Amino acid sequence: MDTFESLLAEITAAPGTGRDIVNPATGEVIGQAPVHSVSDLDAAVSRARAAQPGWAALGHERRSELMLQAADAIDAAAEPLAQLLTREQGKPLNGPNARFEVGGASGWLRAAASTPLEPQTVIDDGENHAVLHYRPIGVVGAIGPWNWPMMISVWQIAPALRMGNTVVVKPSEYTPLSVLALVAVMNQVLPEGVVQVISGDREVGARLSSHPEIGKVMFTGSTATGKAIIRSSADTVKRLTLELGGNDAGIVLPDVDPKAIAEDLFWGAFINTGQTCAALKRLYVHDSVYDEVCAALAEVAANVPMGVGTDENNVLGPLQNKQQFDIVTRLVDAAKNAGGRVLLGGEADADQAGYFFPTTLIADVDNDNPLVQEEQFGPALPIVRYSDLDEALAMANGLDVGLGASVWSSDRDKARDVAARVQAGTVWINSHGGIHPMIPFGGVKQSGYGLEFGVEGLKALGVPQVING
Ligand code: NAD
């Protein structure tokens, strides 16, 4: 698996038996994804169930060793994996994109392998003795989206493995090859049946989330699908970690230096061409710096190259699929039709191959415009003017989602005070969207529940058991 072609040959379905996967930047077919059925899923769950006791019996130390070796295998295959990811997902090789994502996948695997988790003595006072342990759940189902397919799969797989569970992964129909390839590389090292990928549609996803032999579902995707999973998991009382949609607000206070923050604002909004759950999607800027912030942001944005991901110069790419392209087009049109001022972009080039939508900044958008109210998940940022901090906070907190948010100010203490009033799982100060394998991450309101990463993330993949006595 040391070239992109050999990696693809390993995972692609035989011609005529699979489903075409198309490069969203060019329209070219890159390979065929296997089409797995509900009975394939059932068979995989049985294998996972059979493999689980042996995997758990290895103990934390040996499992961690194997996970570290799997991370080494990912690093050894990093370039072919990135080449595949670029062709399937569309994100460029360079910038915070494909190579970065593959590096994140091995990094998060290492972190989950290396994080200590000791039993916790809750009380030991001579009269009482109680110790809290985390036992394996059994078989974990992992359902993922198409925006960061490799990295998000590892966020789901790694803590599950570390805690002694086996995993059945159902990747997005849009990016199955990336996850199949990643797991094929990990499986050079891991015992058979410990991690399997079922490349199926939403019917397979629905079966996975109601399957009687799956104890927990890790889900990352839209809020609508998250609600469907809550319903279908109810009969078996499954544990759930739900990382759902966001529509993150950024609040720029009057004391910022617009030029100094422009680049970080840009990447906070446009990382992965805006197709990131915790990207900045609504920018509230104080009246006194509004024009300067708009100008500085437009200057940065105008100079960031977008194009086919295999071209080493590009750092922004296409939308991943037609459905997403249509959503972004509709929402940008809504802002333009309501009198939004286009600072940059605003309209796709009809003659261009692929699902490219240009980097778009729209100023003077009303807060109730659909481009602000709905999660646009693309390279378009509405900029809303405010004059009163309470008004900005009311707008930022006015939606029923709360994944991330940010506050921008040259006074960090003041920014922290404002951050405490924002309803979001993470509030960044003078940046947006940065994540770390040891810092817990999760949403509030309809952005989901449960935490990923760090010790909290490991605990979420175990069954708590108290030994009392
Ligand atoms: P999606 O909900 O359409 O699909 C996600 C996965 O769910 C796919 O694998 C799909 O096949 C599966 N699925 C669909 N219907 C199902 C059902 N009834 N039962 C079980 N599985 C089912 O989401 P998407 O469009 O792939 O991803 C984009 C969304 O994900 C955005 O809303 C984004 O904000 C969110 N997201 C959130 C995070 C986070 O950490 N909170 C990270 C990335 C993406």
Short mmCIF file of N, CA and C in Angstrom, two decimals, residues 325 346-358:
data_model
loop_
_atom_site.label_atom_id
_atom_site.label_comp_id
_atom_site.label_asym_id
_atom_site.label_seq_id
_atom_site.Cartn_x
_atom_site.Cartn_y
_atom_site.Cartn_z
N PHE A 325 -23.46 21.94 -2.78
CA PHE A 325 -23.30 23.08 -3.71
C PHE A 325 -24.64 23.82 -3.83
N GLY A 346 -19.65 35.29 -4.51
CA GLY A 346 -21.10 35.47 -4.59
C GLY A 346 -21.77 34.64 -5.65
N GLU A 347 -21.01 34.17 -6.63
CA GLU A 347 -21.66 33.41 -7.70
C GLU A 347 -20.68 32.40 -8.29
N ALA A 348 -21.16 31.18 -8.49
CA ALA A 348 -20.29 30.16 -9.08
C ALA A 348 -20.11 30.42 -10.57
N ASP A 349 -18.97 30.01 -11.08
CA ASP A 349 -18.70 30.10 -12.52
C ASP A 349 -19.36 28.90 -13.20
N ALA A 350 -20.38 29.17 -14.00
CA ALA A 350 -21.18 28.09 -14.59
C ALA A 350 -20.35 27.20 -15.52
N ASP A 351 -19.24 27.72 -16.05
CA ASP A 351 -18.45 26.94 -17.01
C ASP A 351 -17.41 26.05 -16.34
N GLN A 352 -17.25 26.19 -15.03
CA GLN A 352 -16.18 25.45 -14.37
C GLN A 352 -16.63 24.02 -14.05
N ALA A 353 -15.73 23.07 -14.30
CA ALA A 353 -16.03 21.68 -13.90
C ALA A 353 -15.97 21.60 -12.38
N GLY A 354 -16.66 20.64 -11.81
CA GLY A 354 -16.59 20.44 -10.35
C GLY A 354 -17.53 21.36 -9.61
N TYR A 355 -17.64 21.09 -8.30
CA TYR A 355 -18.61 21.82 -7.47
C TYR A 355 -17.94 23.00 -6.77
N PHE A 356 -17.28 23.86 -7.56
CA PHE A 356 -16.58 24.99 -6.96
C PHE A 356 -17.55 26.15 -6.71
N PHE A 357 -17.51 26.66 -5.50
CA PHE A 357 -18.21 27.91 -5.19
C PHE A 357 -17.14 28.86 -4.68
N PRO A 358 -17.07 30.08 -5.22
CA PRO A 358 -15.94 30.95 -4.84
C PRO A 358 -16.02 31.42 -3.40
#
